[in-house]
């Protein structure tokens, strides 16, 4: 994701690399990541940034649901 921001009147581009399912940013999809996604889905009032939603959205439908958490869990277990 490339975003353009302005700091003190100077525009600059920021590149954010999104690894689908890697909630904690360690470069790997693990069981912890899947459980964090599940928690984010089940706990009311969890507000996610656009990048966090994209990381958690397994099927790319724009919504983070229990299905996404279970798909990442399956990927973490089966590789």
Coordinates of N, CA, C and O in Angstrom, one line a residue:
X1 N 0.9 -1.2 0.0 CA 0.0 0.0 0.0 C 0.9 1.2 0.0 O 1.8 1.3 0.8
X2 N 0.7 2.1 -0.9 CA 1.4 3.3 -1.0 C 0.5 4.5 -0.6 O -0.6 4.6 -1.1
X3 N 0.9 5.2 0.4 CA 0.2 6.4 0.8 C 1.0 7.6 0.6 O 2.3 7.6 0.8
X4 N 0.4 8.7 0.3 CA 1.1 10.0 0.1 C 0.7 10.9 1.3 O -0.5 11.1 1.6
X5 N 1.7 11.4 2.0 CA 1.4 12.2 3.2 C 2.2 13.5 3.0 O 3.2 13.5 2.3
X6 N 1.8 14.5 3.8 CA 2.5 15.8 3.8 C 3.0 16.1 5.2 O 2.2 16.0 6.1
X7 N 4.3 16.3 5.3 CA 4.8 16.7 6.6 C 5.5 18.0 6.5 O 6.4 18.2 5.6
X8 N 5.1 19.0 7.2 CA 5.6 20.4 7.1 C 5.6 20.9 5.7 O 6.6 21.5 5.3
X9 N 4.6 20.6 5.0 CA 4.4 21.1 3.6 C 5.2 20.3 2.6 O 5.1 20.6 1.4
X10 N 5.9 19.3 3.0 CA 6.6 18.4 2.0 C 5.9 17.1 1.8 O 5.8 16.3 2.8
X11 N 5.5 16.8 0.6 CA 4.9 15.5 0.4 C 5.9 14.4 0.3 O 7.0 14.5 -0.1
X12 N 5.5 13.2 0.8 CA 6.4 12.0 0.7 C 5.5 10.8 0.6 O 4.3 10.8 1.0
X13 N 6.0 9.8 0.0 CA 5.3 8.5 -0.2 C 5.8 7.5 0.9 O 7.0 7.4 1.2
X14 N 4.8 6.8 1.4 CA 5.2 5.7 2.4 C 4.7 4.4 1.8 O 3.6 4.3 1.3
X15 N 5.6 3.4 1.8 CA 5.2 2.1 1.3 C 5.0 1.2 2.5 O 5.9 1.0 3.3
X16 N 3.8 0.6 2.6 CA 3.5 -0.4 3.7 C 3.4 -1.7 3.0 O 2.5 -1.9 2.2
X17 N 4.2 -2.7 3.4 CA 4.1 -4.0 2.8 C 3.1 -4.8 3.7 O 3.3 -4.9 4.9
X18 N 2.1 -5.4 3.1 CA 1.1 -6.1 3.8 C 1.3 -7.6 3.6 O 1.2 -8.1 2.4
X19 N 1.5 -8.4 4.6 CA 1.6 -9.8 4.5 C 0.3 -10.4 5.1 O 0.0 -10.3 6.3
X20 N -0.5 -10.9 4.2 CA -1.8 -11.4 4.6 C -1.7 -12.4 5.7 O -1.0 -13.4 5.6
X21 N -2.4 -12.1 6.8 CA -2.4 -13.1 8.0 C -1.3 -12.8 9.0 O -1.4 -13.4 10.1
X22 N -0.3 -12.0 8.7 CA 0.8 -11.8 9.7 C 0.5 -10.6 10.6 O 0.9 -9.5 10.3
X23 N -0.3 -10.9 11.6 CA -0.8 -9.9 12.5 C 0.3 -9.2 13.3 O 0.3 -8.0 13.4
X24 N 1.2 -10.0 13.7 CA 2.3 -9.4 14.6 C 3.5 -8.9 13.8 O 4.5 -8.4 14.4
X25 N 3.5 -9.1 12.5 CA 4.6 -8.5 11.7 C 5.9 -9.2 11.7 O 6.9 -8.6 11.4
X26 N 5.9 -10.5 12.1 CA 7.2 -11.2 12.1 C 7.5 -11.9 10.8 O 8.5 -12.6 10.7
X27 N 6.7 -11.7 9.8 CA 6.9 -12.3 8.5 C 6.4 -13.7 8.3 O 6.6 -14.3 7.3
X28 N 5.8 -14.3 9.3 CA 5.2 -15.6 9.3 C 3.8 -15.6 9.7 O 3.4 -14.8 10.6
X29 N 3.0 -16.6 9.2 CA 1.6 -16.8 9.6 C 1.6 -17.9 10.6 O 2.0 -19.1 10.2
X30 N 1.3 -17.6 11.8 CA 1.4 -18.7 12.9 C 0.0 -18.7 13.6 O -0.9 -17.9 13.3
X31 N -0.1 -19.7 14.4 CA -1.4 -19.9 15.1 C -1.8 -18.7 15.9 O -2.9 -18.3 16.0
X32 N -0.8 -18.0 16.5 CA -1.0 -16.8 17.3 C -1.8 -15.7 16.4 O -2.7 -15.1 16.9
X33 N -1.3 -15.6 15.1 CA -1.9 -14.6 14.2 C -3.4 -14.9 14.0 O -4.3 -14.1 14.1
X34 N -3.7 -16.2 13.8 CA -5.1 -16.6 13.6 C -5.9 -16.4 14.8 O -7.1 -15.9 14.7
X35 N -5.4 -16.6 16.0 CA -6.2 -16.4 17.2 C -6.4 -14.9 17.5 O -7.4 -14.5 18.0
X36 N -5.4 -14.1 17.1 CA -5.5 -12.6 17.2 C -6.7 -12.1 16.3 O -7.4 -11.3 16.7
X37 N -6.7 -12.7 15.1 CA -7.8 -12.3 14.2 C -9.1 -12.7 14.7 O -10.1 -11.9 14.7
X38 N -9.2 -13.9 15.3 CA -10.5 -14.4 15.9 C -10.9 -13.5 17.0 O -12.0 -13.1 17.1
X39 N -9.9 -13.1 17.9 CA -10.2 -12.2 19.0 C -10.7 -10.8 18.4 O -11.7 -10.3 18.9
X40 N -10.1 -10.3 17.4 CA -10.5 -9.0 16.8 C -11.9 -9.1 16.3 O -12.7 -8.1 16.3
X41 N -12.3 -10.3 15.8 CA -13.7 -10.4 15.2 C -14.7 -10.6 16.4 O -15.8 -10.0 16.3
X42 N -14.4 -11.3 17.4 CA -15.3 -11.6 18.5 C -15.5 -10.5 19.5 O -16.5 -10.4 20.2
X43 N -14.5 -9.7 19.7 CA -14.5 -8.7 20.8 C -15.2 -7.4 20.2 O -14.7 -6.8 19.2
X44 N -16.3 -7.0 20.8 CA -17.0 -5.9 20.3 C -16.2 -4.6 20.5 O -15.4 -4.5 21.4
X45 N -16.3 -3.7 19.5 CA -15.7 -2.4 19.6 C -14.2 -2.4 19.1 O -13.6 -1.4 19.3
X46 N -13.8 -3.4 18.5 CA -12.4 -3.5 18.0 C -12.4 -2.6 16.7 O -13.1 -2.9 15.8
X47 N -11.6 -1.6 16.8 CA -11.4 -0.7 15.6 C -10.1 -1.0 14.9 O -9.0 -0.9 15.5
X48 N -10.1 -1.4 13.7 CA -8.9 -1.8 12.9 C -8.6 -0.7 11.9 O -9.6 -0.2 11.2
X49 N -7.4 -0.4 11.7 CA -7.0 0.5 10.6 C -7.2 -0.2 9.3 O -7.4 -1.4 9.2
X50 N -7.1 0.5 8.2 CA -7.3 -0.1 6.9 C -6.2 -1.2 6.6 O -6.5 -2.2 6.1
X51 N -5.0 -0.9 7.0 CA -3.9 -1.9 6.8 C -4.2 -3.2 7.7 O -4.1 -4.3 7.2
X52 N -4.6 -3.0 8.9 CA -5.0 -4.1 9.8 C -6.1 -4.9 9.2 O -6.1 -6.2 9.3
X53 N -7.1 -4.3 8.6 CA -8.2 -5.0 8.0 C -7.7 -5.8 6.8 O -8.1 -7.0 6.6
X54 N -6.8 -5.2 6.0 CA -6.3 -6.0 4.8 C -5.4 -7.2 5.3 O -5.5 -8.2 4.6
X55 N -4.7 -7.0 6.3 CA -3.9 -8.1 6.8 C -4.8 -9.3 7.3 O -4.5 -10.4 7.1
X56 N -5.9 -9.0 7.9 CA -6.8 -10.0 8.4 C -7.8 -10.5 7.5 O -8.5 -11.5 7.7
X57 N -8.0 -9.9 6.3 CA -9.0 -10.3 5.3 C -8.5 -11.4 4.4 O -7.9 -11.1 3.3
X58 N -8.7 -12.7 4.7 CA -8.1 -13.8 4.0 C -8.7 -13.8 2.5 O -7.9 -14.0 1.6
X59 N -10.0 -13.7 2.4 CA -10.6 -13.8 1.0 C -10.7 -12.5 0.3 O -11.2 -12.5 -0.9
X60 N -10.3 -11.4 0.8 CA -10.3 -10.1 0.1 C -11.7 -9.6 -0.2 O -11.8 -8.7 -1.1
X61 N -12.6 -9.9 0.7 CA -14.0 -9.4 0.4 C -14.2 -8.0 1.2 O -15.3 -7.5 1.1
X62 N -13.2 -7.5 1.8 CA -13.3 -6.2 2.5 C -13.8 -6.3 3.9 O -14.0 -5.3 4.6
X63 N -14.1 -7.5 4.4 CA -14.6 -7.7 5.7 C -13.8 -8.7 6.5 O -13.3 -9.7 5.9
X64 N -13.6 -8.5 7.7 CA -12.9 -9.5 8.6 C -13.9 -10.3 9.4 O -14.6 -9.7 10.2
X65 N -13.9 -11.6 9.1 CA -14.9 -12.4 9.8 C -14.3 -13.7 10.3 O -13.1 -13.9 10.1
X66 N -15.1 -14.5 11.0 CA -14.6 -15.7 11.6 C -14.0 -16.6 10.5 O -13.0 -17.3 10.7
X67 N -14.6 -16.6 9.3 CA -14.1 -17.4 8.2 C -12.6 -17.1 8.0 O -11.8 -18.0 7.8
X68 N -12.2 -15.8 8.0 CA -10.9 -15.4 7.7 C -9.9 -16.0 8.8 O -8.9 -16.5 8.4
X69 N -10.3 -15.9 10.0 CA -9.5 -16.4 11.1 C -9.2 -17.9 10.9 O -8.1 -18.4 11.1
X70 N -10.3 -18.6 10.6 CA -10.1 -20.1 10.4 C -9.3 -20.4 9.2 O -8.6 -21.4 9.2
X71 N -9.4 -19.7 8.1 CA -8.6 -19.9 7.0 C -7.1 -19.7 7.3 O -6.2 -20.5 6.8
X72 N -6.8 -18.6 8.0 CA -5.4 -18.4 8.4 C -4.9 -19.5 9.4 O -3.8 -19.9 9.4
X73 N -5.8 -19.9 10.3 CA -5.4 -21.0 11.2 C -5.1 -22.3 10.4 O -4.1 -22.9 10.7
X74 N -5.9 -22.6 9.4 CA -5.7 -23.8 8.6 C -4.3 -23.6 7.9 O -3.5 -24.6 7.8
X75 N -4.0 -22.4 7.4 CA -2.8 -22.2 6.7 C -1.6 -22.3 7.7 O -0.5 -22.9 7.3
X76 N -1.8 -21.8 8.9 CA -0.7 -21.9 9.9 C -0.4 -23.4 10.3 O 0.8 -23.7 10.4
X77 N -1.4 -24.2 10.3 CA -1.3 -25.6 10.7 C -0.7 -26.4 9.6 O 0.2 -27.2 9.7
X78 N -1.3 -26.2 8.4 CA -1.0 -27.1 7.3 C 0.2 -26.6 6.5 O 0.8 -27.3 5.7
X79 N 0.5 -25.3 6.7 CA 1.7 -24.7 5.9 C 1.4 -24.2 4.6 O 0.5 -24.2 3.9

